[in-house]
mmCIF file of C-alpha atoms in Angstrom:
data_model
loop_
_atom_site.group_PDB
_atom_site.id
_atom_site.type_symbol
_atom_site.label_atom_id
_atom_site.label_comp_id
_atom_site.label_asym_id
_atom_site.label_seq_id
_atom_site.Cartn_x
_atom_site.Cartn_y
_atom_site.Cartn_z
ATOM 1 C CA UNK A 920 5.391 -15.700 -42.445
ATOM 2 C CA UNK A 921 7.623 -12.642 -42.090
ATOM 3 C CA UNK A 922 10.726 -14.780 -42.595
ATOM 4 C CA UNK A 923 9.342 -16.358 -45.775
ATOM 5 C CA UNK A 924 8.182 -13.015 -47.138
ATOM 6 C CA UNK A 925 11.544 -11.334 -46.656
ATOM 7 C CA UNK A 926 13.614 -14.268 -47.964
ATOM 8 C CA UNK A 927 11.710 -14.084 -51.230
ATOM 9 C CA UNK A 928 13.430 -10.769 -52.026
ATOM 10 C CA UNK A 929 16.715 -11.250 -50.129
ATOM 11 C CA UNK A 930 18.376 -13.638 -52.590
ATOM 12 C CA UNK A 931 21.867 -13.766 -51.049
ATOM 13 C CA UNK A 932 20.508 -14.277 -47.524
ATOM 14 C CA UNK A 933 18.221 -17.052 -48.763
ATOM 15 C CA UNK A 934 21.090 -18.912 -50.450
ATOM 16 C CA UNK A 935 23.436 -18.679 -47.462
ATOM 17 C CA UNK A 936 20.658 -19.749 -45.088
ATOM 18 C CA UNK A 937 19.945 -22.802 -47.250
ATOM 19 C CA UNK A 938 23.647 -23.686 -47.342
ATOM 20 C CA UNK A 939 23.970 -23.333 -43.548
ATOM 21 C CA UNK A 940 26.201 -20.276 -43.683
ATOM 22 C CA UNK A 941 23.807 -18.254 -41.512
ATOM 23 C CA UNK A 942 21.992 -19.277 -38.372
ATOM 24 C CA UNK A 943 18.268 -18.866 -37.948
ATOM 25 C CA UNK A 944 18.822 -16.105 -35.391
ATOM 26 C CA UNK A 945 20.971 -14.112 -37.761
ATOM 27 C CA UNK A 946 18.504 -14.537 -40.630
ATOM 28 C CA UNK A 947 15.641 -13.512 -38.392
ATOM 29 C CA UNK A 948 17.466 -10.341 -37.333
ATOM 30 C CA UNK A 949 18.177 -9.428 -40.964
ATOM 31 C CA UNK A 950 14.582 -10.050 -42.040
ATOM 32 C CA UNK A 951 13.272 -7.989 -39.117
ATOM 33 C CA UNK A 952 15.495 -5.102 -40.177
ATOM 34 C CA UNK A 953 14.346 -5.169 -43.810
ATOM 35 C CA UNK A 954 10.642 -5.643 -43.089
ATOM 36 C CA UNK A 955 8.681 -2.525 -43.925
ATOM 37 C CA UNK A 956 11.322 -1.243 -46.343
ATOM 38 C CA UNK A 957 10.830 -1.002 -50.056
ATOM 39 C CA UNK A 958 12.582 -3.376 -52.451
ATOM 40 C CA UNK A 959 15.207 -0.733 -53.318
ATOM 41 C CA UNK A 960 15.869 0.005 -49.643
ATOM 42 C CA UNK A 961 16.053 -3.731 -48.822
ATOM 43 C CA UNK A 962 18.618 -4.224 -51.607
ATOM 44 C CA UNK A 963 20.799 -1.496 -50.026
ATOM 45 C CA UNK A 964 20.515 -2.936 -46.488
ATOM 46 C CA UNK A 965 21.145 -6.618 -47.403
ATOM 47 C CA UNK A 966 24.922 -6.512 -48.039
ATOM 48 C CA UNK A 967 25.506 -4.283 -45.007
ATOM 49 C CA UNK A 968 23.657 -6.656 -42.694
ATOM 50 C CA UNK A 969 25.333 -9.718 -44.207
ATOM 51 C CA UNK A 970 28.785 -8.266 -43.563
ATOM 52 C CA UNK A 971 27.762 -7.508 -39.983
ATOM 53 C CA UNK A 972 26.283 -10.989 -39.431
ATOM 54 C CA UNK A 973 29.661 -12.633 -40.188
ATOM 55 C CA UNK A 974 31.267 -11.056 -37.110
ATOM 56 C CA UNK A 975 28.400 -10.068 -34.773
ATOM 57 C CA UNK A 976 25.714 -11.750 -32.718
ATOM 58 C CA UNK A 977 22.024 -11.772 -33.727
ATOM 59 C CA UNK A 978 21.270 -9.191 -31.027
ATOM 60 C CA UNK A 979 23.900 -6.842 -32.432
ATOM 61 C CA UNK A 980 22.580 -7.390 -35.966
ATOM 62 C CA UNK A 981 19.063 -6.519 -34.817
ATOM 63 C CA UNK A 982 20.287 -3.355 -33.100
ATOM 64 C CA UNK A 983 22.210 -2.235 -36.186
ATOM 65 C CA UNK A 984 19.225 -3.124 -38.347
ATOM 66 C CA UNK A 985 16.969 -0.755 -36.405
ATOM 67 C CA UNK A 986 19.457 2.066 -36.877
ATOM 68 C CA UNK A 987 19.742 1.257 -40.587
ATOM 69 C CA UNK A 988 15.971 1.246 -41.003
ATOM 70 C CA UNK A 989 15.720 4.706 -39.470
ATOM 71 C CA UNK A 990 18.487 5.931 -41.773
ATOM 72 C CA UNK A 991 16.863 4.577 -44.939
ATOM 73 C CA UNK A 992 13.303 5.539 -43.979
ATOM 74 C CA UNK A 993 13.186 8.410 -41.453
ATOM 75 C CA UNK A 994 10.090 8.326 -39.247
ATOM 76 C CA UNK A 995 9.552 4.579 -39.661
ATOM 77 C CA UNK A 996 10.772 3.868 -36.127
ATOM 78 C CA UNK A 997 8.251 6.303 -34.635
ATOM 79 C CA UNK A 998 5.423 4.711 -36.578
ATOM 80 C CA UNK A 999 6.431 1.250 -35.429
ATOM 81 C CA UNK A 1000 6.788 2.421 -31.821
ATOM 82 C CA UNK A 1001 3.281 3.879 -31.870
ATOM 83 C CA UNK A 1002 1.884 0.736 -33.459
ATOM 84 C CA UNK A 1003 3.672 -1.431 -30.927
ATOM 85 C CA UNK A 1004 2.298 0.664 -28.048
ATOM 86 C CA UNK A 1005 -1.213 0.466 -29.474
ATOM 87 C CA UNK A 1006 -0.940 -3.340 -29.664
ATOM 88 C CA UNK A 1007 0.058 -3.792 -26.013
ATOM 89 C CA UNK A 1008 -1.971 -6.212 -23.900
ATOM 90 C CA UNK A 1009 -1.813 -8.441 -20.859
ATOM 91 C CA UNK A 1010 -4.214 -11.353 -20.815
ATOM 92 C CA UNK A 1011 -4.511 -13.647 -17.792
ATOM 93 C CA UNK A 1012 -6.848 -16.498 -17.003
ATOM 94 C CA UNK A 1013 -7.210 -18.627 -13.876
ATOM 95 C CA UNK A 1014 -6.110 -22.215 -13.668
ATOM 96 C CA UNK A 1015 -8.055 -25.048 -12.117
ATOM 97 C CA UNK A 1016 -5.930 -24.974 -8.961
ATOM 98 C CA UNK A 1017 -6.427 -21.257 -8.310
ATOM 99 C CA UNK A 1018 -3.276 -20.071 -10.039
ATOM 100 C CA UNK A 1019 -2.960 -17.871 -13.096
ATOM 101 C CA UNK A 1020 -1.546 -18.139 -16.591
ATOM 102 C CA UNK A 1021 -1.515 -15.834 -19.563
ATOM 103 C CA UNK A 1022 0.432 -13.958 -22.182
ATOM 104 C CA UNK A 1023 1.337 -10.353 -22.829
ATOM 105 C CA UNK A 1024 2.869 -7.922 -25.285
ATOM 106 C CA UNK A 1025 4.779 -4.835 -24.186
ATOM 107 C CA UNK A 1026 6.068 -1.839 -26.135
ATOM 108 C CA UNK A 1027 9.759 -1.258 -26.670
ATOM 109 C CA UNK A 1028 10.573 0.800 -23.569
ATOM 110 C CA UNK A 1029 8.628 -1.427 -21.189
ATOM 111 C CA UNK A 1030 10.109 -4.581 -22.684
ATOM 112 C CA UNK A 1031 13.620 -3.166 -22.276
ATOM 113 C CA UNK A 1032 12.968 -2.538 -18.578
ATOM 114 C CA UNK A 1033 11.537 -6.017 -18.131
ATOM 115 C CA UNK A 1034 14.479 -7.599 -19.926
ATOM 116 C CA UNK A 1035 16.971 -5.690 -17.808
ATOM 117 C CA UNK A 1036 15.187 -6.764 -14.622
ATOM 118 C CA UNK A 1037 15.023 -10.421 -15.699
ATOM 119 C CA UNK A 1038 18.683 -10.398 -16.710
ATOM 120 C CA UNK A 1039 19.609 -9.111 -13.259
ATOM 121 C CA UNK A 1040 17.395 -11.345 -11.098
ATOM 122 C CA UNK A 1041 16.526 -14.425 -13.188
ATOM 123 C CA UNK A 1042 19.250 -15.002 -15.759
ATOM 124 C CA UNK A 1043 22.156 -15.596 -13.337
ATOM 125 C CA UNK A 1044 22.366 -19.273 -12.429
ATOM 126 C CA UNK A 1045 24.434 -20.796 -9.663
ATOM 127 C CA UNK A 1046 26.182 -24.137 -9.804
ATOM 128 C CA UNK A 1047 23.633 -25.983 -7.659
ATOM 129 C CA UNK A 1048 20.571 -24.376 -9.297
ATOM 130 C CA UNK A 1049 18.815 -26.841 -11.602
ATOM 131 C CA UNK A 1050 15.824 -24.605 -12.427
ATOM 132 C CA UNK A 1051 15.285 -23.792 -16.116
ATOM 133 C CA UNK A 1052 15.186 -20.165 -17.239
ATOM 134 C CA UNK A 1053 11.395 -20.045 -17.474
ATOM 135 C CA UNK A 1054 11.110 -21.149 -13.832
ATOM 136 C CA UNK A 1055 13.693 -18.607 -12.721
ATOM 137 C CA UNK A 1056 11.731 -15.904 -14.551
ATOM 138 C CA UNK A 1057 8.578 -16.924 -12.693
ATOM 139 C CA UNK A 1058 10.398 -16.960 -9.342
ATOM 140 C CA UNK A 1059 11.796 -13.481 -10.001
ATOM 141 C CA UNK A 1060 8.291 -12.171 -10.763
ATOM 142 C CA UNK A 1061 6.941 -13.802 -7.599
ATOM 143 C CA UNK A 1062 9.662 -12.127 -5.544
ATOM 144 C CA UNK A 1063 8.790 -8.758 -7.102
ATOM 145 C CA UNK A 1064 5.106 -9.183 -6.261
ATOM 146 C CA UNK A 1065 5.891 -10.187 -2.685
ATOM 147 C CA UNK A 1066 8.056 -7.099 -2.156
ATOM 148 C CA UNK A 1067 5.707 -4.588 -3.809
ATOM 149 C CA UNK A 1068 2.212 -5.820 -2.932
ATOM 150 C CA UNK A 1069 0.924 -6.451 0.576
ATOM 151 C CA UNK A 1070 -2.052 -8.709 1.224
ATOM 152 C CA UNK A 1071 -4.837 -7.887 3.684
ATOM 153 C CA UNK A 1072 -6.517 -10.910 5.253
ATOM 154 C CA UNK A 1073 -10.146 -10.535 6.367
ATOM 155 C CA UNK A 1074 -11.223 -12.959 9.090
ATOM 156 C CA UNK A 1075 -14.949 -13.391 9.821
ATOM 157 C CA UNK A 1076 -15.788 -14.867 13.244
ATOM 158 C CA UNK A 1077 -19.252 -15.715 14.530
ATOM 159 C CA UNK A 1078 -20.212 -14.062 17.787
ATOM 160 C CA UNK A 1079 -21.341 -17.389 19.222
ATOM 161 C CA UNK A 1080 -17.826 -18.781 18.838
ATOM 162 C CA UNK A 1081 -16.214 -16.061 20.952
ATOM 163 C CA UNK A 1082 -15.338 -16.991 24.568
ATOM 164 C CA UNK A 1083 -17.358 -15.593 27.437
ATOM 165 C CA UNK A 1084 -16.247 -12.484 29.324
ATOM 166 C CA UNK A 1085 -13.872 -13.190 32.186
ATOM 167 C CA UNK A 1086 -15.240 -13.112 35.713
ATOM 168 C CA UNK A 1087 -15.488 -9.668 37.250
ATOM 169 C CA UNK A 1088 -15.495 -7.869 33.899
ATOM 170 C CA UNK A 1089 -18.087 -5.110 33.533
ATOM 171 C CA UNK A 1090 -19.008 -2.967 30.564
ATOM 172 C CA UNK A 1091 -19.846 -0.046 32.876
ATOM 173 C CA UNK A 1092 -17.448 2.860 32.828
ATOM 174 C CA UNK A 1093 -15.991 3.409 36.318
ATOM 175 C CA UNK A 1094 -16.045 7.136 35.687
ATOM 176 C CA UNK A 1095 -19.836 7.140 35.178
ATOM 177 C CA UNK A 1096 -20.910 4.133 37.221
ATOM 178 C CA UNK A 1097 -23.112 5.402 40.108
ATOM 179 C CA UNK A 1098 -21.876 2.590 42.307
ATOM 180 C CA UNK A 1099 -18.270 3.745 42.006
ATOM 181 C CA UNK A 1100 -18.791 7.518 41.873
ATOM 182 C CA UNK A 1101 -18.061 8.988 45.331
ATOM 183 C CA UNK A 1102 -20.122 12.068 44.464
ATOM 184 C CA UNK A 1103 -23.323 10.419 43.228
ATOM 185 C CA UNK A 1104 -23.178 6.867 44.528
ATOM 186 C CA UNK A 1105 -25.355 5.669 47.401
ATOM 187 C CA UNK A 1106 -24.031 6.385 50.850
ATOM 188 C CA UNK A 1107 -23.015 3.039 52.347
ATOM 189 C CA UNK A 1108 -20.797 4.450 55.061
ATOM 190 C CA UNK A 1109 -18.817 7.511 56.034
ATOM 191 C CA UNK A 1110 -17.781 9.304 52.882
ATOM 192 C CA UNK A 1111 -14.131 10.099 52.446
ATOM 193 C CA UNK A 1112 -13.085 13.410 50.974
ATOM 194 C CA UNK A 1113 -10.371 12.820 48.318
ATOM 195 C CA UNK A 1114 -8.954 16.310 48.989
ATOM 196 C CA UNK A 1115 -8.535 15.874 52.762
ATOM 197 C CA UNK A 1116 -7.639 12.181 52.916
ATOM 198 C CA UNK A 1117 -9.137 9.319 54.886
ATOM 199 C CA UNK A 1118 -10.808 10.035 58.152
ATOM 200 C CA UNK A 1119 -12.459 13.299 57.068
ATOM 201 C CA UNK A 1120 -16.191 13.256 56.473
ATOM 202 C CA UNK A 1121 -17.606 15.063 53.505
ATOM 203 C CA UNK A 1122 -20.157 17.786 54.188
ATOM 204 C CA UNK A 1123 -23.805 16.882 53.741
ATOM 205 C CA UNK A 1124 -25.389 17.419 50.362
ATOM 206 C CA UNK A 1125 -27.702 20.340 49.811
ATOM 207 C CA UNK A 1126 -31.348 19.420 50.086
ATOM 208 C CA UNK A 1127 -30.713 16.412 52.388
ATOM 209 C CA UNK A 1128 -30.537 18.129 55.772
ATOM 210 C CA UNK A 1129 -28.174 20.484 57.528
ATOM 211 C CA UNK A 1130 -25.264 19.602 59.706
ATOM 212 C CA UNK A 1131 -25.059 20.926 63.271
ATOM 213 C CA UNK A 1132 -21.892 22.808 62.322
ATOM 214 C CA UNK A 1133 -23.736 24.750 59.615
ATOM 215 C CA UNK A 1134 -26.588 25.539 62.008
ATOM 216 C CA UNK A 1135 -24.209 26.723 64.718
ATOM 217 C CA UNK A 1136 -22.386 29.001 62.294
ATOM 218 C CA UNK A 1137 -25.627 30.842 61.597
ATOM 219 C CA UNK A 1138 -26.090 29.625 58.085
ATOM 220 C CA UNK A 1139 -29.552 30.864 57.109
ATOM 221 C CA UNK A 1140 -32.234 28.439 56.203
ATOM 222 C CA UNK A 1141 -33.095 27.935 52.549
ATOM 223 C CA UNK A 1142 -35.484 30.585 51.404
ATOM 224 C CA UNK A 1143 -34.009 33.318 53.696
ATOM 225 C CA UNK A 1144 -31.328 34.798 51.500
ATOM 226 C CA UNK A 1145 -29.433 31.545 51.125
ATOM 227 C CA UNK A 1146 -27.941 30.885 47.719
ATOM 228 C CA UNK A 1147 -27.827 27.166 47.008
ATOM 229 C CA UNK A 1148 -24.402 25.900 46.074
ATOM 230 C CA UNK A 1149 -22.462 28.512 48.120
ATOM 231 C CA UNK A 1150 -21.413 28.805 51.748
ATOM 232 C CA UNK A 1151 -21.693 32.009 53.700
ATOM 233 C CA UNK A 1152 -18.796 31.100 55.949
ATOM 234 C CA UNK A 1153 -15.211 31.489 54.794
ATOM 235 C CA UNK A 1154 -14.091 28.543 56.935
ATOM 236 C CA UNK A 1155 -14.828 26.176 54.035
ATOM 237 C CA UNK A 1156 -12.582 28.070 51.623
ATOM 238 C CA UNK A 1157 -9.748 26.221 50.003
ATOM 239 C CA UNK A 1158 -6.439 26.637 51.835
ATOM 240 C CA UNK A 1159 -4.311 29.353 50.303
ATOM 241 C CA UNK A 1160 -7.121 30.489 47.975
ATOM 242 C CA UNK A 1161 -9.307 32.991 49.769
ATOM 243 C CA UNK A 1162 -12.869 33.229 48.612
ATOM 244 C CA UNK A 1163 -12.890 29.854 46.846
ATOM 245 C CA UNK A 1164 -15.080 27.106 48.181
ATOM 246 C CA UNK A 1165 -13.271 24.299 49.939
ATOM 247 C CA UNK A 1166 -13.390 20.575 49.358
ATOM 248 C CA UNK A 1167 -16.834 19.057 49.228
ATOM 249 C CA UNK A 1168 -18.504 22.267 48.048
ATOM 250 C CA UNK A 1169 -22.158 21.358 47.632
ATOM 251 C CA UNK A 1170 -24.593 22.002 44.814
ATOM 252 C CA UNK A 1171 -28.213 20.939 44.930
ATOM 253 C CA UNK A 1172 -28.282 17.193 44.440
ATOM 254 C CA UNK A 1173 -24.523 16.790 43.855
ATOM 255 C CA UNK A 1174 -21.287 17.366 45.720
ATOM 256 C CA UNK A 1175 -18.668 19.061 43.558
ATOM 257 C CA UNK A 1176 -14.899 18.846 43.932
ATOM 258 C CA UNK A 1177 -13.312 21.719 45.756
ATOM 259 C CA UNK A 1178 -11.288 22.934 42.781
ATOM 260 C CA UNK A 1179 -14.358 23.676 40.632
ATOM 261 C CA UNK A 1180 -15.522 27.285 40.746
ATOM 262 C CA UNK A 1181 -19.113 28.378 41.085
ATOM 263 C CA UNK A 1182 -20.806 29.027 37.774
ATOM 264 C CA UNK A 1183 -24.155 30.174 39.143
#
């Protein structure tokens, strides 16, 4: 419609196009340059564009036509750029196989970037490449998506389908399991003090009886000035640390490691 409308007032271009002196691409570039201009402005631009079309490509004619339009009607390029930006869209719809198809319209700056990218990655064709340009464009877009967008895969598994726990596996934490805690676990044999090594028995726990050594040292009975959790004798002090309780220092109901200080 634009081509027919412009040819109605571009008499020389119409005659040369009918005679075959101008290609359709050249005529389209000239009509695009004169669209939006008044009849007087179109009459000024026609001979200039015709002289350029005889020795230039349609792309060069279109570029010169945009510059000529801005010269004849200042501010027209800004209006067209705003209108082109307002008319932008990208419409996609799924295909029956799960793919996607659609169409789009981009403003001038975005289209220039897209054209530059397609010219660099899709337009070059090797000797053994039989893909048409539209397929190479699609492959270039696919490569861009693969490099810029990562996909997260969510896998849902039923609990019943998981294998059973291996033999000997236990959910209990060894640090809190009473059966593995040397301080709180049941006494099944002579306790070994981790600070003194194997062969040394740990002192008895407070509240479960008194050892003969404690009775011989004159340790007072509970209730006669005895403070639970502390020893009156300095023989149980940690080596090299006077006044600190030694390994196996007892609190009521629990034996504490020798490096822990009394907190009352």
